[in-house]
mmCIF file with all atom_site columns, C-alpha atoms in Angstrom:
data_model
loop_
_atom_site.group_PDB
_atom_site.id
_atom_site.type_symbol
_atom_site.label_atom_id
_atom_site.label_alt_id
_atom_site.label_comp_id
_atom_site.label_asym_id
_atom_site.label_entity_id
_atom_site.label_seq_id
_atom_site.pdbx_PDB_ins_code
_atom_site.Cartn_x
_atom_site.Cartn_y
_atom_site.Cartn_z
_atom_site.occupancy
_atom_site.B_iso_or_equiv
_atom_site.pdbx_formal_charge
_atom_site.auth_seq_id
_atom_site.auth_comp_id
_atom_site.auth_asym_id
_atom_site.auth_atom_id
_atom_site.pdbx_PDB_model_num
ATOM 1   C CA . UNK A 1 1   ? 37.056 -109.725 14.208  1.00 0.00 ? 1   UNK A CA 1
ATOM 2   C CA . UNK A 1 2   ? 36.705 -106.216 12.467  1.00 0.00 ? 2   UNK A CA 1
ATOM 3   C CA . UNK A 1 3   ? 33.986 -103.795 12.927  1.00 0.00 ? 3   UNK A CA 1
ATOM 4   C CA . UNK A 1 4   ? 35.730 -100.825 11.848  1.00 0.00 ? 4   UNK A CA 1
ATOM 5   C CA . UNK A 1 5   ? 38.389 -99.865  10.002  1.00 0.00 ? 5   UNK A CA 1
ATOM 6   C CA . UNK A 1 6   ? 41.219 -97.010  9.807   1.00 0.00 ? 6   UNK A CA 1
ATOM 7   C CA . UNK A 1 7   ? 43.877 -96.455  7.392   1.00 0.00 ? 7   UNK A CA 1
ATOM 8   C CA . UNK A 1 8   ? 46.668 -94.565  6.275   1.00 0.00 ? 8   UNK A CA 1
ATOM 9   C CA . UNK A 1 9   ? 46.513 -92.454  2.830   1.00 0.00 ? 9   UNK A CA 1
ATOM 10  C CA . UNK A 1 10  ? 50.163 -92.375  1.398   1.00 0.00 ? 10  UNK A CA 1
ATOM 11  C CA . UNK A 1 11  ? 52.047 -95.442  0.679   1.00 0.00 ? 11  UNK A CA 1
ATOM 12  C CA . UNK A 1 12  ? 48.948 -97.499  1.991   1.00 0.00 ? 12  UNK A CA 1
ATOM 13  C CA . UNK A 1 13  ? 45.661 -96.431  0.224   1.00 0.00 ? 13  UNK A CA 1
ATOM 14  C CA . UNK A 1 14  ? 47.654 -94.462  -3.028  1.00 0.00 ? 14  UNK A CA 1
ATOM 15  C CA . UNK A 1 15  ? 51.303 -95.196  -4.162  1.00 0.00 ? 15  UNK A CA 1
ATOM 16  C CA . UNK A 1 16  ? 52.064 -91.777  -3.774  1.00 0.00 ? 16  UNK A CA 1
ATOM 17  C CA . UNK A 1 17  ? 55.088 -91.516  -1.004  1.00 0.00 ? 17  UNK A CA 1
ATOM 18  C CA . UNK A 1 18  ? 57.710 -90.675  -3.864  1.00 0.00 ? 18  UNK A CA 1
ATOM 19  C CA . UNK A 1 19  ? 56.342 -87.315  -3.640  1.00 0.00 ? 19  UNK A CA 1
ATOM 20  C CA . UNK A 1 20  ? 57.932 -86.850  -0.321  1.00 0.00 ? 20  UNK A CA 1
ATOM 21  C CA . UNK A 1 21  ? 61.193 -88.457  -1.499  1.00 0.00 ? 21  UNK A CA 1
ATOM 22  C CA . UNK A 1 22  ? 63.196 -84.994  -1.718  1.00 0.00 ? 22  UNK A CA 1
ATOM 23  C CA . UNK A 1 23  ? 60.158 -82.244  -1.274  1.00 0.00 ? 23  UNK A CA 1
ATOM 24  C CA . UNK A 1 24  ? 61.702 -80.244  1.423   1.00 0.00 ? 24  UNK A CA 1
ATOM 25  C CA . UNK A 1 25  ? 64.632 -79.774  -0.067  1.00 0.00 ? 25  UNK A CA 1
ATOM 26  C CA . UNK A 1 26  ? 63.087 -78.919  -3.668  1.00 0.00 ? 26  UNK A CA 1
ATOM 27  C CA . UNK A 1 27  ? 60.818 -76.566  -1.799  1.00 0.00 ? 27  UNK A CA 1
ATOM 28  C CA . UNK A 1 28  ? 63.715 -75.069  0.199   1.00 0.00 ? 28  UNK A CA 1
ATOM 29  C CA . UNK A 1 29  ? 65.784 -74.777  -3.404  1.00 0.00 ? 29  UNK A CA 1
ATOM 30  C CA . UNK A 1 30  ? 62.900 -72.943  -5.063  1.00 0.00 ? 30  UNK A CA 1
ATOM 31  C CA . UNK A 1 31  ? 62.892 -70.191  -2.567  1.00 0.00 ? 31  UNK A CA 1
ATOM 32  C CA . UNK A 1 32  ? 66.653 -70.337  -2.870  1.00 0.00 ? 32  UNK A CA 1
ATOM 33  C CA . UNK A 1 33  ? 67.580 -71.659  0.267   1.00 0.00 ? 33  UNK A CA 1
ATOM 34  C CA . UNK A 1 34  ? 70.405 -74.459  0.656   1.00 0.00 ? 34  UNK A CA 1
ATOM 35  C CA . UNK A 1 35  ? 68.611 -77.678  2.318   1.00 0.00 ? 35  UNK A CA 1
ATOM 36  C CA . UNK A 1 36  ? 70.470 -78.895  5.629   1.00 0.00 ? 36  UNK A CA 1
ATOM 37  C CA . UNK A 1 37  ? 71.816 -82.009  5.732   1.00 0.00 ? 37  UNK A CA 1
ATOM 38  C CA . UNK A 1 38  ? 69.256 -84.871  7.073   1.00 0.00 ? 38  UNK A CA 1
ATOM 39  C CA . UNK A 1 39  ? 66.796 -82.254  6.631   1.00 0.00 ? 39  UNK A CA 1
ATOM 40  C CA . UNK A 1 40  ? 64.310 -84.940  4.777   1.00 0.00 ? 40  UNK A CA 1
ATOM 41  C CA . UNK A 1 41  ? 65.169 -87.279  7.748   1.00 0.00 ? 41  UNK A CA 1
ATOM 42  C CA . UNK A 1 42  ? 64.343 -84.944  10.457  1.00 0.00 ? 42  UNK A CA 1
ATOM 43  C CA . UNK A 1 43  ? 60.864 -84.015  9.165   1.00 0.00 ? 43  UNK A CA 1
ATOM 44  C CA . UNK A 1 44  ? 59.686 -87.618  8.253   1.00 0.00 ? 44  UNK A CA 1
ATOM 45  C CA . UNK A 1 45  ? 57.029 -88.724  10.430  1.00 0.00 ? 45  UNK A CA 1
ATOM 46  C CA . UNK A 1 46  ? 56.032 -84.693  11.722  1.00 0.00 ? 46  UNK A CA 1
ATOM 47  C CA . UNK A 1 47  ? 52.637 -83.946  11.210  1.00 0.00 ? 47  UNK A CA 1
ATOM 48  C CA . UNK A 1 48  ? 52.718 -80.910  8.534   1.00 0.00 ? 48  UNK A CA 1
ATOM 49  C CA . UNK A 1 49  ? 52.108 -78.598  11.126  1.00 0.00 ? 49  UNK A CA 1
ATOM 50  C CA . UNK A 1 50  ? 55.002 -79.437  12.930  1.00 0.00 ? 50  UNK A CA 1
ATOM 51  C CA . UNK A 1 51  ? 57.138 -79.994  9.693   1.00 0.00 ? 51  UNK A CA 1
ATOM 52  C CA . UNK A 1 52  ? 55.929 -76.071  8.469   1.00 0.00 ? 52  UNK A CA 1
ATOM 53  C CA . UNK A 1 53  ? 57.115 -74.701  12.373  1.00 0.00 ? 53  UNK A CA 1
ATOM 54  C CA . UNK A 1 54  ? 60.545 -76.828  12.046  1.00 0.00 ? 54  UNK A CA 1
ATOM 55  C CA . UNK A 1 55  ? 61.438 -75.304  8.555   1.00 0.00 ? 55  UNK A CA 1
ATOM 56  C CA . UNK A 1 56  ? 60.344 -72.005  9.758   1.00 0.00 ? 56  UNK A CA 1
ATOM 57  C CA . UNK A 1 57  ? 62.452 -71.483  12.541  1.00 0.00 ? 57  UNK A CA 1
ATOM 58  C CA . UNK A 1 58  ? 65.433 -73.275  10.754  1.00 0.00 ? 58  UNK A CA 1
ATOM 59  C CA . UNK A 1 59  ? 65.142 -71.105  8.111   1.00 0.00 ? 59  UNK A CA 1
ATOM 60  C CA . UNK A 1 60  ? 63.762 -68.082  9.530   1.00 0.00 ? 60  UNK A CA 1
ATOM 61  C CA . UNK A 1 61  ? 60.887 -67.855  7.159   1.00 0.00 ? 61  UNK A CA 1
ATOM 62  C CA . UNK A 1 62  ? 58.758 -64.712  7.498   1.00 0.00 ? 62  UNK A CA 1
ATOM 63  C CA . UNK A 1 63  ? 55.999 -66.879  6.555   1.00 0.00 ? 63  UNK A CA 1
ATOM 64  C CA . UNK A 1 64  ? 53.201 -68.212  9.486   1.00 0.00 ? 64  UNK A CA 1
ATOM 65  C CA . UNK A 1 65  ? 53.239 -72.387  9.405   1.00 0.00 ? 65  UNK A CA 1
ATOM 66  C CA . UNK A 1 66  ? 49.844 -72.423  7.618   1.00 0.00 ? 66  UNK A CA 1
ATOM 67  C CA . UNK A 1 67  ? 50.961 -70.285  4.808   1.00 0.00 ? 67  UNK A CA 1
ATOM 68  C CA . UNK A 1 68  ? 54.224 -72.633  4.539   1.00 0.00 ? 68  UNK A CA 1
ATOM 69  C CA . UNK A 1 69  ? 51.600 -75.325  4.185   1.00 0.00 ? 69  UNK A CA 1
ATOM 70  C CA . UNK A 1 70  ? 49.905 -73.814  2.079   1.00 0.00 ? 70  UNK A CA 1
ATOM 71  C CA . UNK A 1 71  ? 52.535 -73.124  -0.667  1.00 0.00 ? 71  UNK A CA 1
ATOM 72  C CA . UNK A 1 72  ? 53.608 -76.689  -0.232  1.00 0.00 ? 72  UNK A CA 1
ATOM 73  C CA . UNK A 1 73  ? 50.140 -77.853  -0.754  1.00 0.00 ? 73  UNK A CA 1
ATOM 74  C CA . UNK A 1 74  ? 49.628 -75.918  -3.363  1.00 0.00 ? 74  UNK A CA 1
ATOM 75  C CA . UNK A 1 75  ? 52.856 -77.853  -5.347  1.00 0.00 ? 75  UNK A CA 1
ATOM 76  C CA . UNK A 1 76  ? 50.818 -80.998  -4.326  1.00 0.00 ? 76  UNK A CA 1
ATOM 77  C CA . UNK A 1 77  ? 47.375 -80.526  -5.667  1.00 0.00 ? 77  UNK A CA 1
ATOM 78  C CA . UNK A 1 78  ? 48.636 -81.843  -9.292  1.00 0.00 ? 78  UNK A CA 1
ATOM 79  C CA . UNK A 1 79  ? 49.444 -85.047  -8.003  1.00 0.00 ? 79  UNK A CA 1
ATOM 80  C CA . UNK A 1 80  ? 46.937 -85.553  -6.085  1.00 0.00 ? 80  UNK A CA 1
ATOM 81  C CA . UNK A 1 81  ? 44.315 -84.162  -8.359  1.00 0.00 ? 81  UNK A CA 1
ATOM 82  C CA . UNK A 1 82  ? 45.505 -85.729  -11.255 1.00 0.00 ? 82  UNK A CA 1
ATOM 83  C CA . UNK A 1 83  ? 48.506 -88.181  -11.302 1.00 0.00 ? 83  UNK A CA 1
ATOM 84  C CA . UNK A 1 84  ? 48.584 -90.692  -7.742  1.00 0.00 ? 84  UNK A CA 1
ATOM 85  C CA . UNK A 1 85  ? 47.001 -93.953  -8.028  1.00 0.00 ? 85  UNK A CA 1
ATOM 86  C CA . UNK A 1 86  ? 45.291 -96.659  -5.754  1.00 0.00 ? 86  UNK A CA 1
ATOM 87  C CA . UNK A 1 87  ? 48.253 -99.316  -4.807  1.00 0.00 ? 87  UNK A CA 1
ATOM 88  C CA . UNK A 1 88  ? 47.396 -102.659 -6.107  1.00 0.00 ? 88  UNK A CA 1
ATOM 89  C CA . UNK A 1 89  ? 44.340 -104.538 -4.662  1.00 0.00 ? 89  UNK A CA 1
ATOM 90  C CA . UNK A 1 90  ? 43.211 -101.320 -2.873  1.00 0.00 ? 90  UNK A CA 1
ATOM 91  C CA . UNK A 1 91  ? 39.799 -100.877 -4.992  1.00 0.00 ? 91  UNK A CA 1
ATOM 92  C CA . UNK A 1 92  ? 39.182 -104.416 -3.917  1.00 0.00 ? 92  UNK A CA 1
ATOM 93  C CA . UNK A 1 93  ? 39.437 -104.387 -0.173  1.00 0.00 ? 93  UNK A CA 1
ATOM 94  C CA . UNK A 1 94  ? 37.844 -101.718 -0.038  1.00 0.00 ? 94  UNK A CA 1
ATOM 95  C CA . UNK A 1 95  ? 34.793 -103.421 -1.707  1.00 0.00 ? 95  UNK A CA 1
ATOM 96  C CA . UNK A 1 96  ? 35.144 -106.237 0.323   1.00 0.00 ? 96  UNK A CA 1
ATOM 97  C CA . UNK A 1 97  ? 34.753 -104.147 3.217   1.00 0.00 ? 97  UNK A CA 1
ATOM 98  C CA . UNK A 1 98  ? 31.877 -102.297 2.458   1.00 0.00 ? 98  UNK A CA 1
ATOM 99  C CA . UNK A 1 99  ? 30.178 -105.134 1.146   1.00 0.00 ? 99  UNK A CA 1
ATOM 100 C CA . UNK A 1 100 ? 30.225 -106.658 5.154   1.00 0.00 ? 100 UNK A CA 1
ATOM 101 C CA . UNK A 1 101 ? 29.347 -103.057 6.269   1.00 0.00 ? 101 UNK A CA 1
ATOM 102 C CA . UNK A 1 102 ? 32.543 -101.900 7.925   1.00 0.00 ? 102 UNK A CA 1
ATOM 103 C CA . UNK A 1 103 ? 32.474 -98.492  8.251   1.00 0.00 ? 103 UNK A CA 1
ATOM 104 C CA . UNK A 1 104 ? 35.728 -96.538  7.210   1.00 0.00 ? 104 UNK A CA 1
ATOM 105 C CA . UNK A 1 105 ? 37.681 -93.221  7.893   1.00 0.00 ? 105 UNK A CA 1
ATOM 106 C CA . UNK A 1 106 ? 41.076 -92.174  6.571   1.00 0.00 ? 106 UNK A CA 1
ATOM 107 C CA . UNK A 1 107 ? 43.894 -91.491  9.287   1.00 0.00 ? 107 UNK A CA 1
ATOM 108 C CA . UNK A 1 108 ? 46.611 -89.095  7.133   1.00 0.00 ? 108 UNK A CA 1
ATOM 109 C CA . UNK A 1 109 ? 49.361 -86.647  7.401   1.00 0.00 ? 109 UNK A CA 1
ATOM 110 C CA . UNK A 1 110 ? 47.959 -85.131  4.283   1.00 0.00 ? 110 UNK A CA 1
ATOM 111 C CA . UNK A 1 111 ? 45.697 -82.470  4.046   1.00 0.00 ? 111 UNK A CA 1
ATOM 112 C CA . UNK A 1 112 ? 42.188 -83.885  3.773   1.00 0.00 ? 112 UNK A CA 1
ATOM 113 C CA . UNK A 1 113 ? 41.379 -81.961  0.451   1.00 0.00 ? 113 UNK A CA 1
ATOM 114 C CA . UNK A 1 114 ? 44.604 -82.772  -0.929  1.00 0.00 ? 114 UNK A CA 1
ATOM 115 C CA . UNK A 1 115 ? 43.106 -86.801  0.030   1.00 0.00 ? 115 UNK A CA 1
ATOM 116 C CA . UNK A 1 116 ? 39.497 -86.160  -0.706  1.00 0.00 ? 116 UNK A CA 1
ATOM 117 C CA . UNK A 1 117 ? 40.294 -84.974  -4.735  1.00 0.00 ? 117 UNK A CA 1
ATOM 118 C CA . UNK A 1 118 ? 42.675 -87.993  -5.005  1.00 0.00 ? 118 UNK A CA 1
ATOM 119 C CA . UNK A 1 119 ? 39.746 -90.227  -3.457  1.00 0.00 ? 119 UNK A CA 1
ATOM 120 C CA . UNK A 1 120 ? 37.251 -88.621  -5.723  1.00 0.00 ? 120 UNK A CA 1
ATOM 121 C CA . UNK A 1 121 ? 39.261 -88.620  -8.877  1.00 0.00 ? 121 UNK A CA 1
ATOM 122 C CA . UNK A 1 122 ? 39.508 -92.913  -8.466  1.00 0.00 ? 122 UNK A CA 1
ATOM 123 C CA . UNK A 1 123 ? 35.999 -93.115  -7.236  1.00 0.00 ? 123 UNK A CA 1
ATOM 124 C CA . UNK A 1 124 ? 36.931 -94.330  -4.190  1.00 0.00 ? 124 UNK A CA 1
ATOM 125 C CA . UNK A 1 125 ? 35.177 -91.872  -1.989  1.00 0.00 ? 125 UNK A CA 1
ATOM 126 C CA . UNK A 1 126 ? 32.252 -93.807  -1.432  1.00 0.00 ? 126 UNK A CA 1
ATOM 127 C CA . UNK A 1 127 ? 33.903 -95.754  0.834   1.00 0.00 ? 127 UNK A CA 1
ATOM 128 C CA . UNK A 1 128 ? 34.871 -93.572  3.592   1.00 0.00 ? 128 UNK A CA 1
ATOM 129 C CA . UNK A 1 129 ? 32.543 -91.506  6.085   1.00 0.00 ? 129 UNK A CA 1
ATOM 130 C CA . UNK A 1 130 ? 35.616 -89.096  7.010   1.00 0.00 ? 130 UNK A CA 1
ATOM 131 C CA . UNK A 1 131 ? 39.009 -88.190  6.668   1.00 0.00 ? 131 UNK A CA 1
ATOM 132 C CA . UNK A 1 132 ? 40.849 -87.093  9.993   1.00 0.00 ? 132 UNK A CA 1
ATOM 133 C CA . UNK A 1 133 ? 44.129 -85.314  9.898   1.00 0.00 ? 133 UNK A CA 1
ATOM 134 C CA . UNK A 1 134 ? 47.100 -85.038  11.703  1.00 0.00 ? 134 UNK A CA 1
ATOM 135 C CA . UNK A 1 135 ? 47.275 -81.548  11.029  1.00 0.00 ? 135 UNK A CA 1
ATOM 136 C CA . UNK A 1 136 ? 43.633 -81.014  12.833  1.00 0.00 ? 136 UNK A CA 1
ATOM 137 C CA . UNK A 1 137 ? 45.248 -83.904  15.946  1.00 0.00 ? 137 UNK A CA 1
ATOM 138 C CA . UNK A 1 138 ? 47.911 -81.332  16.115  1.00 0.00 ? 138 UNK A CA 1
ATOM 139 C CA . UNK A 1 139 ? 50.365 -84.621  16.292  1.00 0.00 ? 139 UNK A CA 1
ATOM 140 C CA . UNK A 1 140 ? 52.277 -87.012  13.740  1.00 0.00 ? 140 UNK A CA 1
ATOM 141 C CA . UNK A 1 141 ? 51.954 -89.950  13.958  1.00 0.00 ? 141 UNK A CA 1
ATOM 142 C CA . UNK A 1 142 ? 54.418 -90.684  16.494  1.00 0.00 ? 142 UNK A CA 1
ATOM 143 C CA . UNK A 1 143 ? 51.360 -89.961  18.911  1.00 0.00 ? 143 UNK A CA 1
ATOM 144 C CA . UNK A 1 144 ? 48.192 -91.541  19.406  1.00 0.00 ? 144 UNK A CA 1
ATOM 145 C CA . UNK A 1 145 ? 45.838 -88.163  18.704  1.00 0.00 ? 145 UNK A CA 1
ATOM 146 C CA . UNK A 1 146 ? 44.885 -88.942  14.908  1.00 0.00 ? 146 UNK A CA 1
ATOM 147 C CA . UNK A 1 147 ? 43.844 -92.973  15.797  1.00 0.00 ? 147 UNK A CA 1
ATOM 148 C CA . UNK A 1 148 ? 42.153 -92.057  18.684  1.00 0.00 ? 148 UNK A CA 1
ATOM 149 C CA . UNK A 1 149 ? 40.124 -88.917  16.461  1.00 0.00 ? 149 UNK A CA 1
ATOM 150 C CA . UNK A 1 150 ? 39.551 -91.204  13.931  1.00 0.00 ? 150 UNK A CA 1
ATOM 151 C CA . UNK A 1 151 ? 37.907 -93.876  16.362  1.00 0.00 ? 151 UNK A CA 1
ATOM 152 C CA . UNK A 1 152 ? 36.113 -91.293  18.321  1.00 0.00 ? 152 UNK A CA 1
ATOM 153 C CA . UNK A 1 153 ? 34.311 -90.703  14.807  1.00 0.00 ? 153 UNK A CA 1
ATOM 154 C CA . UNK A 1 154 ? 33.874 -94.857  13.857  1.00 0.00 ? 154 UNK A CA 1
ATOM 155 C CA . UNK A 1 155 ? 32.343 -95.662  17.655  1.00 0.00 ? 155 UNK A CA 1
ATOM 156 C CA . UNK A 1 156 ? 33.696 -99.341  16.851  1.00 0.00 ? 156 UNK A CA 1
ATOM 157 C CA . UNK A 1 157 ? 35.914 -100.679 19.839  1.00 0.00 ? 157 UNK A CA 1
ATOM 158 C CA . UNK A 1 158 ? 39.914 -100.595 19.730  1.00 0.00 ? 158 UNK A CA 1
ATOM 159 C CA . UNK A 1 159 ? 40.455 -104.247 19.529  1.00 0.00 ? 159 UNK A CA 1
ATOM 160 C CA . UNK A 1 160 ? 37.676 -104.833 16.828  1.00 0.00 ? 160 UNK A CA 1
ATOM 161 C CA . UNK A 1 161 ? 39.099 -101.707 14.838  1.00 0.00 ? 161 UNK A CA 1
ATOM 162 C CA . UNK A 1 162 ? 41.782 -102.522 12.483  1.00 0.00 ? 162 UNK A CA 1
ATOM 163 C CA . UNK A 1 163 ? 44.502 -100.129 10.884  1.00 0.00 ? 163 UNK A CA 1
ATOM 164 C CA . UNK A 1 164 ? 45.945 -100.321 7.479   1.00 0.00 ? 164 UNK A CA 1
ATOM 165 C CA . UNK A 1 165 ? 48.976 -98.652  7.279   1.00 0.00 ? 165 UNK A CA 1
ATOM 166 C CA . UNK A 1 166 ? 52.517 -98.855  5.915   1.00 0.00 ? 166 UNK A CA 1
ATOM 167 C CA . UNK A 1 167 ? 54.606 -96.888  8.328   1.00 0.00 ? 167 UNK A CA 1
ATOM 168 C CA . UNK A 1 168 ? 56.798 -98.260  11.122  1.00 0.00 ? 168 UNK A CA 1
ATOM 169 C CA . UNK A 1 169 ? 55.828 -95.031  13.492  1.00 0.00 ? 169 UNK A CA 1
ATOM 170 C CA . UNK A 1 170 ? 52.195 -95.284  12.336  1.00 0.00 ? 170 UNK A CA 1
ATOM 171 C CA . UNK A 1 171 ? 52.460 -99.131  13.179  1.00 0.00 ? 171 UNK A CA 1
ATOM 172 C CA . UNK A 1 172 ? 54.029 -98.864  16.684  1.00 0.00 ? 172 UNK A CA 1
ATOM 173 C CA . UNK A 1 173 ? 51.598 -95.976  18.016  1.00 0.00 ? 173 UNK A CA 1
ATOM 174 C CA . UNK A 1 174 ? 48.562 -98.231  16.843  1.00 0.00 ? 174 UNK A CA 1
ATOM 175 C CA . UNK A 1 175 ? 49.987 -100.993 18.427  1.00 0.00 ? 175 UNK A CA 1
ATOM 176 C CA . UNK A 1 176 ? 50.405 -99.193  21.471  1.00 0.00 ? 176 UNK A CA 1
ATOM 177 C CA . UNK A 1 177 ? 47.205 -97.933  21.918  1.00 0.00 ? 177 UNK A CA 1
ATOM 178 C CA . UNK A 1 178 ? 45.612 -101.498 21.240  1.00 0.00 ? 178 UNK A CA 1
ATOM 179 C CA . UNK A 1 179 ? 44.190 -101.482 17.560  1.00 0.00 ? 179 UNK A CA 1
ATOM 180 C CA . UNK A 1 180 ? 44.969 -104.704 15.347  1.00 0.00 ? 180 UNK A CA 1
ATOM 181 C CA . UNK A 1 181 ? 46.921 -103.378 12.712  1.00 0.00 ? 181 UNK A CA 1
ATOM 182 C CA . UNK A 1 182 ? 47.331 -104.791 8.775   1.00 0.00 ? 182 UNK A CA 1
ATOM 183 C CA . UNK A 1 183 ? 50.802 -103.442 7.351   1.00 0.00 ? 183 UNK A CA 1
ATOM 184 C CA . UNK A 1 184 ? 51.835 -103.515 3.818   1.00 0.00 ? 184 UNK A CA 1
ATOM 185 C CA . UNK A 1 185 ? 54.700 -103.210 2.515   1.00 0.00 ? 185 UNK A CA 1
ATOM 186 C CA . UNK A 1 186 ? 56.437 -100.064 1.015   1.00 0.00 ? 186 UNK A CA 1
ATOM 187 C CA . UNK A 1 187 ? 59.547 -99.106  -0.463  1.00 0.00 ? 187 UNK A CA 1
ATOM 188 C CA . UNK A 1 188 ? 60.501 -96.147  1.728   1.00 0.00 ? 188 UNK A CA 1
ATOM 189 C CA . UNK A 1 189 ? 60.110 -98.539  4.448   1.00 0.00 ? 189 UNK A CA 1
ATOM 190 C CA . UNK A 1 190 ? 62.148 -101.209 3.272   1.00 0.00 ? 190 UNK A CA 1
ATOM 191 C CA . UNK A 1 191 ? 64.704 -100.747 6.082   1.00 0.00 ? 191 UNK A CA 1
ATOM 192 C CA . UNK A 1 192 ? 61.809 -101.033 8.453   1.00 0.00 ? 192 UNK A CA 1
ATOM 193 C CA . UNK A 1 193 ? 60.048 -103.836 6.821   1.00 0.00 ? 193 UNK A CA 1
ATOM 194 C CA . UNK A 1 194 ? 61.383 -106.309 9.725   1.00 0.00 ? 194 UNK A CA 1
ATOM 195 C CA . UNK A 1 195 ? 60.272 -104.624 12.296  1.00 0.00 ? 195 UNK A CA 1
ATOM 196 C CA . UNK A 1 196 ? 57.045 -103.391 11.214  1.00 0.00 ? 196 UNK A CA 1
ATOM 197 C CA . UNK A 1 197 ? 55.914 -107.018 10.322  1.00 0.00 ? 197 UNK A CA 1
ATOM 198 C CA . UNK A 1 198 ? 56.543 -108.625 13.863  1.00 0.00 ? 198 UNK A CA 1
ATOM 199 C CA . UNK A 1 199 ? 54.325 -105.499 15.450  1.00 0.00 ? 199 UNK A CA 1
ATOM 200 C CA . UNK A 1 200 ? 51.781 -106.303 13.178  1.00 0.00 ? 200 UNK A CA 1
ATOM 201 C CA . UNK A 1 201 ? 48.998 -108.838 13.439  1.00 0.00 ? 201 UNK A CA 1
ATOM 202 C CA . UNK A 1 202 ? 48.695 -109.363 9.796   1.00 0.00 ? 202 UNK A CA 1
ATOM 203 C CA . UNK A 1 203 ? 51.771 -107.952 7.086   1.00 0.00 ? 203 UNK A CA 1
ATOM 204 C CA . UNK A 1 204 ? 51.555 -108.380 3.149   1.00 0.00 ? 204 UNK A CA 1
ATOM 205 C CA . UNK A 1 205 ? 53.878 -106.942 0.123   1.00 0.00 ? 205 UNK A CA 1
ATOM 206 C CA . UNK A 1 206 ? 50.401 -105.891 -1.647  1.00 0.00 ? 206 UNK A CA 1
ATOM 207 C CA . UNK A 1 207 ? 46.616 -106.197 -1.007  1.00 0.00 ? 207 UNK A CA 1
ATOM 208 C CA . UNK A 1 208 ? 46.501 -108.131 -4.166  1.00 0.00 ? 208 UNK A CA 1
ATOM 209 C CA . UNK A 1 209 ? 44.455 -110.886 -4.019  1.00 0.00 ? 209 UNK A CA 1
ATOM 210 C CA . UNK A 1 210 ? 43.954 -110.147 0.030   1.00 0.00 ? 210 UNK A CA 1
ATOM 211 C CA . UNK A 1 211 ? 41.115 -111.681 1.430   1.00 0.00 ? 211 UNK A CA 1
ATOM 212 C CA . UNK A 1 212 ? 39.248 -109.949 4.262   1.00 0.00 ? 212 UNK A CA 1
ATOM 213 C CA . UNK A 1 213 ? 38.341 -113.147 6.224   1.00 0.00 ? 213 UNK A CA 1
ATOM 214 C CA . UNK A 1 214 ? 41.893 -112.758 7.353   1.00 0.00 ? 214 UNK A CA 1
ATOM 215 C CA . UNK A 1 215 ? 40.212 -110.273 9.216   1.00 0.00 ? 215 UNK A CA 1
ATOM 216 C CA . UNK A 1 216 ? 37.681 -112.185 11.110  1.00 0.00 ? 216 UNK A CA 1
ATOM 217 C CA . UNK A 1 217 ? 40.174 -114.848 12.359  1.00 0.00 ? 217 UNK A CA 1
#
């Protein structure tokens, strides 16, 4: 049964996690810096917060974290403003959804204006009563802050509350704190793709053709 519903932003709602591919070490480059080995690896699943205070101190930028996030953001807003699109089938759940009155909130490491001009630009805005952020949890996803935030905010109960995401972090802290969770499939978590389907209650490539009466089984 679903009576409320939280999901992910990148690689879930938009196709957009190519953008995060190499953007450390493009970021480090432009300021002339040589990236660290694993560098990409060992920021992954940080909240930006926590991604801006590693690089700083690695780096020993004279820069506070929010004005590293800043500039990053900054090299972001044309993608999100203007380029990312909803993943296939997205448009349509989401329509299903608010056609049975499920109420909706985004979950995201992203900025929420960075989110809200991507959700605006492909008019899917109307769907969602509020975008919570890691960066205002203070945690990645590798804690339960953001979920619990973002269910604070829907009022629906844990088990009845289902999260979309795409993430096998994301997916094991939902897990753990005892929300159903619907995982799709993405290809910077092909590795992962094992794993995150048997923690899931429900895994798909695409939401193509999904039906939400999966939902209510």
């Amino acid at each position: 049964m679903i009576q409320g519903a939280i999901f992910d932003c990148d690689g879930t709602l938009f196709d957009s996690m190519y953008l995060y591919r190499d953007f450390v070490s493009q970021y480090l480059t432009r300021r002339g810096l040589v990236p660290k080995a694993g560098i990409e690896d060992t920021i992954r699943y940080m909240s930006m917060l926590e991604a801006a205070e590693c690089i700083r101190g690695l780096y020993g930028l004279p820069e506070t974290a929010e004005e590293i996030i800043e500039d990053c953001n900054r090299v972001l807003e044309k993608a999100y403003f203007h380029e990312i699109q909803p993943r296939p089938g997205v448009r349509e759940l989401l329509i299903q959804l608010h056609g049975r009155g499920v109420p909706m909130c985004i979950a995201t490491a992203t900025d929420a204006y960075l989110v809200r001009g991507a959700l605006q630009r492909a008019e899917l805005d109307k769907y969602f009563c509020k975008i919570v952020t890691c960066r205002q949890a203070g945690a990645g996803k590798e804690q339960p802050d953001v979920f619990l935030r973002a269910l604070e905010f829907l009022s629906t109960p844990v088990q009845a509350t289902w999260v979309f995401e795409d993430a096998r972090h994301a997916v094991l802290t939902a897990k753990k704190c005892g929300f159903p969770v619907c995982a799709v499939f993405d290809e910077d978590e092909r590795d992962h793709a094992g794993e995150i389907e048997a923690h899931s209650d429900i895994y798909v490539e695409s939401f193509a053709g999904f039906s939400v009466d999966r939902l209510y089984m």
